[in-house]
PDB file of C-alpha atoms in Angstrom:
ATOM      1  CA  MET O  26      96.887  86.302  88.449  1.00 43.00           C
ATOM      2  CA  GLU O  27      97.780  85.702  92.075  1.00 45.00           C
ATOM      3  CA  VAL O  28      98.892  88.138  94.712  1.00 43.00           C
ATOM      4  CA  ARG O  29     101.054  86.981  97.563  1.00 44.00           C
ATOM      5  CA  THR O  30     101.466  89.068 100.680  1.00 43.00           C
ATOM      6  CA  PRO O  31     103.418  88.580 103.907  1.00 42.00           C
ATOM      7  CA  ASN O  32     101.546  88.350 107.191  1.00 42.00           C
ATOM      8  CA  PRO O  33     103.854  89.661 109.943  1.00 40.00           C
ATOM      9  CA  ALA O  34     102.691  88.857 113.450  1.00 41.00           C
ATOM     10  CA  ALA O  35     101.593  91.856 115.500  1.00 39.00           C
ATOM     11  CA  ASP O  36     103.577  92.448 118.700  1.00 42.00           C
ATOM     12  CA  ASN O  37     102.536  95.296 120.938  1.00 41.00           C
ATOM     13  CA  SER O  38     105.193  94.625 123.597  1.00 42.00           C
ATOM     14  CA  SER O  39     108.143  96.141 121.705  1.00 43.00           C
ATOM     15  CA  THR O  40     110.271  99.152 122.524  1.00 44.00           C
ATOM     16  CA  PRO O  41     109.948 102.278 120.319  1.00 43.00           C
ATOM     17  CA  GLN O  42     113.191 101.285 118.540  1.00 44.00           C
ATOM     18  CA  GLN O  43     111.886  97.758 117.892  1.00 44.00           C
ATOM     19  CA  HIS O  44     108.578  99.318 116.822  1.00 43.00           C
ATOM     20  CA  HIS O  45     110.398 101.525 114.284  1.00 43.00           C
ATOM     21  CA  GLN O  46     112.506  98.578 113.079  1.00 44.00           C
ATOM     22  CA  ARG O  47     109.358  96.492 112.641  1.00 43.00           C
ATOM     23  CA  HIS O  48     107.817  99.277 110.538  1.00 45.00           C
ATOM     24  CA  ALA O  49     110.996  99.568 108.479  1.00 43.00           C
ATOM     25  CA  SER O  50     111.136  95.811 107.912  1.00 42.00           C
ATOM     26  CA  ALA O  51     107.418  95.760 107.084  1.00 42.00           C
ATOM     27  CA  ALA O  52     108.042  98.466 104.492  1.00 43.00           C
ATOM     28  CA  ALA O  53     110.917  96.428 103.055  1.00 43.00           C
ATOM     29  CA  ALA O  54     108.758  93.283 103.068  1.00 42.00           C
ATOM     30  CA  SER O  55     106.052  95.095 101.128  1.00 43.00           C
ATOM     31  CA  LYS O  56     108.534  95.415  98.259  1.00 44.00           C
ATOM     32  CA  GLN O  57     109.135  91.664  98.243  1.00 45.00           C
ATOM     33  CA  PRO O  58     107.122  89.276  96.084  1.00 45.00           C
ATOM     34  CA  ALA O  59     103.817  88.468  97.743  1.00 48.00           C
ATOM     35  CA  THR O  60     103.185  85.061  99.392  1.00 46.00           C
ATOM     36  CA  SER O  61      99.393  84.534  99.537  1.00 49.00           C
ATOM     37  CA  THR O  62      97.599  82.265  97.085  1.00 50.00           C
ATOM     38  CA  VAL O  63      94.275  84.137  97.030  1.00 54.00           C
ATOM     39  CA  PRO O  64      93.022  84.650  93.459  1.00 59.00           C
ATOM     40  CA  VAL O  65      92.405  88.284  92.593  1.00 62.00           C
ATOM     41  CA  ASP O  66      89.367  89.732  90.839  1.00 72.00           C
ATOM     42  CA  THR O  67      90.480  93.215  89.832  1.00 85.00           C
ATOM     43  CA  THR O  68      87.042  93.981  88.396  1.00 91.00           C
ATOM     44  CA  SER O  69      85.349  93.735  91.794  1.00 93.00           C
ATOM     45  CA  VAL O  70      88.158  95.757  93.401  1.00 95.00           C
ATOM     46  CA  SER O  71      87.767  98.441  90.732  1.00 94.00           C
ATOM     47  CA  GLN O  72      84.011  98.516  91.278  1.00 95.00           C
ATOM     48  CA  ARG O  73      84.479  98.863  95.031  1.00 96.00           C
ATOM     49  CA  LEU O  74      86.922 101.739  94.556  1.00 96.00           C
ATOM     50  CA  GLN O  75      84.524 103.449  92.127  1.00 95.00           C
ATOM     51  CA  LYS O  76      81.768 103.267  94.777  1.00 95.00           C
ATOM     52  CA  GLU O  77      84.118 104.657  97.429  1.00 95.00           C
ATOM     53  CA  LEU O  78      85.086 107.498  95.101  1.00 94.00           C
ATOM     54  CA  MET O  79      81.434 108.396  94.517  1.00 92.00           C
ATOM     55  CA  SER O  80      80.722 108.267  98.258  1.00 90.00           C
ATOM     56  CA  LEU O  81      83.683 110.548  98.979  1.00 90.00           C
ATOM     57  CA  MET O  82      82.639 112.977  96.266  1.00 88.00           C
ATOM     58  CA  MET O  83      79.142 113.154  97.760  1.00 86.00           C
ATOM     59  CA  SER O  84      80.137 113.690 101.404  1.00 80.00           C
ATOM     60  CA  GLY O  85      83.883 113.817 102.020  1.00 56.00           C
ATOM     61  CA  GLY O  86      84.552 117.498 101.337  1.00 67.00           C
ATOM     62  CA  ASP O  87      82.138 118.516 104.081  1.00 75.00           C
ATOM     63  CA  LEU O  88      84.317 116.627 106.574  1.00 85.00           C
ATOM     64  CA  GLY O  89      87.627 118.155 105.509  1.00 92.00           C
ATOM     65  CA  VAL O  90      88.815 115.082 103.609  1.00 94.00           C
ATOM     66  CA  SER O  91      88.864 114.246  99.908  1.00 94.00           C
ATOM     67  CA  ALA O  92      90.585 111.877  97.500  1.00 95.00           C
ATOM     68  CA  PHE O  93      90.644 111.196  93.779  1.00 95.00           C
ATOM     69  CA  PRO O  94      92.512 108.805  91.498  1.00 96.00           C
ATOM     70  CA  GLU O  95      95.899 110.270  90.614  1.00 93.00           C
ATOM     71  CA  SER O  96      95.821 109.186  86.988  1.00 87.00           C
ATOM     72  CA  GLU O  97      94.097 106.591  84.835  1.00 89.00           C
ATOM     73  CA  SER O  98      94.614 103.903  87.479  1.00 91.00           C
ATOM     74  CA  ILE O  99      91.842 103.497  90.055  1.00 95.00           C
ATOM     75  CA  PHE O 100      94.451 101.881  92.346  1.00 97.00           C
ATOM     76  CA  THR O 101      96.484 105.066  92.994  1.00 97.00           C
ATOM     77  CA  TRP O 102      94.829 108.073  94.647  1.00 97.00           C
ATOM     78  CA  ILE O 103      95.848 111.448  96.015  1.00 97.00           C
ATOM     79  CA  GLY O 104      94.049 112.422  99.200  1.00 96.00           C
ATOM     80  CA  THR O 105      93.743 115.682 101.100  1.00 96.00           C
ATOM     81  CA  ILE O 106      93.163 116.138 104.824  1.00 96.00           C
ATOM     82  CA  ASN O 107      92.456 119.451 106.514  1.00 96.00           C
ATOM     83  CA  GLY O 108      93.647 119.799 110.091  1.00 96.00           C
ATOM     84  CA  GLY O 109      90.757 119.498 112.545  1.00 93.00           C
ATOM     85  CA  LYS O 110      89.301 122.529 114.288  1.00 93.00           C
ATOM     86  CA  GLY O 111      90.829 123.151 117.691  1.00 93.00           C
ATOM     87  CA  THR O 112      93.961 121.105 116.897  1.00 95.00           C
ATOM     88  CA  MET O 113      97.488 122.335 116.261  1.00 95.00           C
ATOM     89  CA  TYR O 114      96.893 121.442 112.603  1.00 97.00           C
ATOM     90  CA  GLU O 115      93.842 123.686 112.161  1.00 95.00           C
ATOM     91  CA  GLY O 116      94.070 125.714 108.952  1.00 95.00           C
ATOM     92  CA  LEU O 117      96.635 123.357 107.388  1.00 97.00           C
ATOM     93  CA  SER O 118      95.951 121.018 104.473  1.00 97.00           C
ATOM     94  CA  TYR O 119      97.963 117.842 103.907  1.00 97.00           C
ATOM     95  CA  LYS O 120      98.372 115.788 100.743  1.00 97.00           C
ATOM     96  CA  LEU O 121      98.586 111.991 100.978  1.00 98.00           C
ATOM     97  CA  SER O 122      99.180 109.184  98.506  1.00 98.00           C
ATOM     98  CA  LEU O 123      97.034 106.059  98.656  1.00 98.00           C
ATOM     99  CA  HIS O 124      98.059 102.881  96.831  1.00 97.00           C
ATOM    100  CA  PHE O 125      95.373 100.205  96.905  1.00 97.00           C
ATOM    101  CA  PRO O 126      96.533  96.582  96.603  1.00 96.00           C
ATOM    102  CA  LEU O 127      94.945  94.227  94.087  1.00 95.00           C
ATOM    103  CA  ASP O 128      93.381  92.293  96.994  1.00 94.00           C
ATOM    104  CA  TYR O 129      91.749  95.388  98.536  1.00 96.00           C
ATOM    105  CA  PRO O 130      89.643  95.540 100.732  1.00 95.00           C
ATOM    106  CA  PHE O 131      91.080  92.399 102.300  1.00 95.00           C
ATOM    107  CA  LYS O 132      94.406  94.198 102.684  1.00 96.00           C
ATOM    108  CA  PRO O 133      94.784  97.888 103.590  1.00 97.00           C
ATOM    109  CA  PRO O 134      96.102 100.459 101.149  1.00 98.00           C
ATOM    110  CA  GLN O 135      99.586 101.877 101.562  1.00 98.00           C
ATOM    111  CA  VAL O 136      99.046 105.464 102.731  1.00 98.00           C
ATOM    112  CA  LYS O 137     101.797 108.071 103.072  1.00 98.00           C
ATOM    113  CA  PHE O 138     101.957 111.794 103.714  1.00 97.00           C
ATOM    114  CA  GLU O 139     103.290 113.683 100.697  1.00 96.00           C
ATOM    115  CA  THR O 140     103.222 117.009 102.576  1.00 96.00           C
ATOM    116  CA  MET O 141     105.798 117.353 105.349  1.00 95.00           C
ATOM    117  CA  CYS O 142     104.023 116.665 108.655  1.00 96.00           C
ATOM    118  CA  PHE O 143     105.573 117.023 112.111  1.00 97.00           C
ATOM    119  CA  HIS O 144     103.773 114.420 114.217  1.00 98.00           C
ATOM    120  CA  PRO O 145     104.695 111.650 116.695  1.00 98.00           C
ATOM    121  CA  ASN O 146     103.156 108.933 114.510  1.00 98.00           C
ATOM    122  CA  ILE O 147     104.482 110.106 111.131  1.00 97.00           C
ATOM    123  CA  ASP O 148     108.138 109.682 110.183  1.00 96.00           C
ATOM    124  CA  GLN O 149     110.331 111.886 107.999  1.00 93.00           C
ATOM    125  CA  PHE O 150     109.380 109.826 104.925  1.00 95.00           C
ATOM    126  CA  GLY O 151     105.621 110.248 105.402  1.00 96.00           C
ATOM    127  CA  ASN O 152     104.991 106.749 106.779  1.00 97.00           C
ATOM    128  CA  ILE O 153     102.098 106.571 109.238  1.00 97.00           C
ATOM    129  CA  CYS O 154     101.842 104.451 112.379  1.00 96.00           C
ATOM    130  CA  LEU O 155      98.096 103.828 112.630  1.00 96.00           C
ATOM    131  CA  ASP O 156      96.651 100.475 113.715  1.00 94.00           C
ATOM    132  CA  ILE O 157      93.839 100.399 111.122  1.00 96.00           C
ATOM    133  CA  LEU O 158      96.466 100.593 108.363  1.00 96.00           C
ATOM    134  CA  GLN O 159      98.225  97.565 109.808  1.00 92.00           C
ATOM    135  CA  ASP O 160      97.089  94.831 112.207  1.00 94.00           C
ATOM    136  CA  LYS O 161      93.636  96.307 112.972  1.00 96.00           C
ATOM    137  CA  TRP O 162      92.565  96.588 109.329  1.00 97.00           C
ATOM    138  CA  SER O 163      89.035  95.453 108.444  1.00 96.00           C
ATOM    139  CA  SER O 164      87.512  95.008 105.005  1.00 95.00           C
ATOM    140  CA  ALA O 165      84.594  97.096 106.318  1.00 95.00           C
ATOM    141  CA  TYR O 166      86.845 100.187 106.254  1.00 96.00           C
ATOM    142  CA  ASP O 167      86.928 102.400 103.199  1.00 95.00           C
ATOM    143  CA  CYS O 168      88.914 105.362 101.929  1.00 95.00           C
ATOM    144  CA  ARG O 169      86.698 107.818 103.805  1.00 93.00           C
ATOM    145  CA  THR O 170      87.249 105.922 107.084  1.00 94.00           C
ATOM    146  CA  ILE O 171      91.008 105.937 106.505  1.00 96.00           C
ATOM    147  CA  LEU O 172      91.163 109.666 105.792  1.00 96.00           C
ATOM    148  CA  LEU O 173      88.964 110.541 108.776  1.00 95.00           C
ATOM    149  CA  SER O 174      91.078 108.301 111.037  1.00 96.00           C
ATOM    150  CA  ILE O 175      94.275 110.009 109.900  1.00 97.00           C
ATOM    151  CA  GLN O 176      92.629 113.411 110.378  1.00 97.00           C
ATOM    152  CA  SER O 177      91.698 112.348 113.922  1.00 96.00           C
ATOM    153  CA  LEU O 178      95.240 111.058 114.535  1.00 97.00           C
ATOM    154  CA  LEU O 179      96.623 114.530 113.795  1.00 97.00           C
ATOM    155  CA  GLY O 180      94.819 115.963 116.825  1.00 95.00           C
ATOM    156  CA  GLU O 181      95.102 112.869 119.013  1.00 96.00           C
ATOM    157  CA  PRO O 182      98.525 111.260 118.501  1.00 96.00           C
ATOM    158  CA  ASN O 183      99.823 108.201 120.302  1.00 94.00           C
ATOM    159  CA  PRO O 184     103.155 109.436 121.742  1.00 92.00           C
ATOM    160  CA  GLU O 185     103.675 106.003 123.337  1.00 91.00           C
ATOM    161  CA  SER O 186     104.218 104.452 119.884  1.00 89.00           C
ATOM    162  CA  PRO O 187     106.214 107.113 118.018  1.00 95.00           C
ATOM    163  CA  LEU O 188     107.791 107.044 114.597  1.00 95.00           C
ATOM    164  CA  ASN O 189     109.097 110.561 115.322  1.00 97.00           C
ATOM    165  CA  SER O 190     110.506 110.503 118.861  1.00 96.00           C
ATOM    166  CA  TYR O 191     111.308 114.231 118.826  1.00 96.00           C
ATOM    167  CA  ALA O 192     107.667 115.093 118.058  1.00 97.00           C
ATOM    168  CA  ALA O 193     106.534 112.668 120.777  1.00 97.00           C
ATOM    169  CA  ALA O 194     108.852 114.290 123.344  1.00 96.00           C
ATOM    170  CA  LEU O 195     107.689 117.775 122.338  1.00 96.00           C
ATOM    171  CA  TRP O 196     103.961 116.907 122.334  1.00 95.00           C
ATOM    172  CA  ASN O 197     103.350 118.130 125.908  1.00 93.00           C
ATOM    173  CA  ASN O 198     104.934 121.537 125.166  1.00 96.00           C
ATOM    174  CA  LYS O 199     102.068 122.813 123.006  1.00 95.00           C
ATOM    175  CA  GLU O 200     103.652 126.150 122.051  1.00 96.00           C
ATOM    176  CA  ASP O 201     106.953 124.664 120.834  1.00 97.00           C
ATOM    177  CA  TYR O 202     105.145 121.754 119.227  1.00 97.00           C
ATOM    178  CA  GLN O 203     102.913 124.059 117.195  1.00 95.00           C
ATOM    179  CA  LYS O 204     105.956 126.095 116.111  1.00 95.00           C
ATOM    180  CA  MET O 205     107.542 122.892 114.731  1.00 96.00           C
ATOM    181  CA  VAL O 206     104.297 121.888 112.988  1.00 96.00           C
ATOM    182  CA  HIS O 207     104.171 125.247 111.216  1.00 95.00           C
ATOM    183  CA  LYS O 208     107.930 125.373 110.567  1.00 94.00           C
ATOM    184  CA  GLN O 209     107.913 122.040 108.735  1.00 93.00           C
ATOM    185  CA  TYR O 210     104.619 122.715 106.974  1.00 95.00           C
ATOM    186  CA  PHE O 211     105.559 126.163 105.695  1.00 91.00           C
ATOM    187  CA  ALA O 212     109.068 125.053 104.724  1.00 88.00           C
ATOM    188  CA  GLY O 213     107.176 123.421 101.866  1.00 67.00           C
ATOM    189  CA  GLU O 214     109.395 120.388 101.799  1.00 53.00           C
ATOM    190  CA  ALA O 215     107.737 117.438 100.157  1.00 50.00           C
ATOM    191  CA  PHE O 216     108.743 113.847 100.839  1.00 48.00           C
ATOM    192  CA  GLU O 217     110.677 111.995  98.188  1.00 43.00           C
ATOM    193  CA  SER O 218     108.586 109.209  96.720  1.00 37.00           C
TER     194      SER O 218
END
């Protein structure tokens, strides 16, 4: 069995609209047949994910992050992130979906927010703009690293590279921003998968 994946070139000189279009086209490309000719050993990937699961179970909850396989498949997980202390997300808990590719850890998992999250780097569909999930991915990263990075992103967004331009514009008005965070969170709207 072979997995083929596209390798879009990273370009950090784009406008926010081009940035959003690139993310949208990358999402569309991820639904296309893959293009790499690397043979896949699903046994080693499964073993790696089992080790990551054990590591998370041993230490993750203490850090405000956790994740477990969603069903029988070790390749689909549901994660939880608690908002960091001292951030506008403190006291809130967010659910995420993680879909690990067959060539993990050489390719990053697809991670999306399932709980509505008002944030400059998260769009209305739960997509996340985070470099380690795209062009800065390393096979040294694991699920715990991903969850902690997303947790950190909640408190330290990058408004210069927004997926949600309204959240980015509101970021400097802390009181109104926090009202929007809570309004969307407590509305209880989940993203459509």
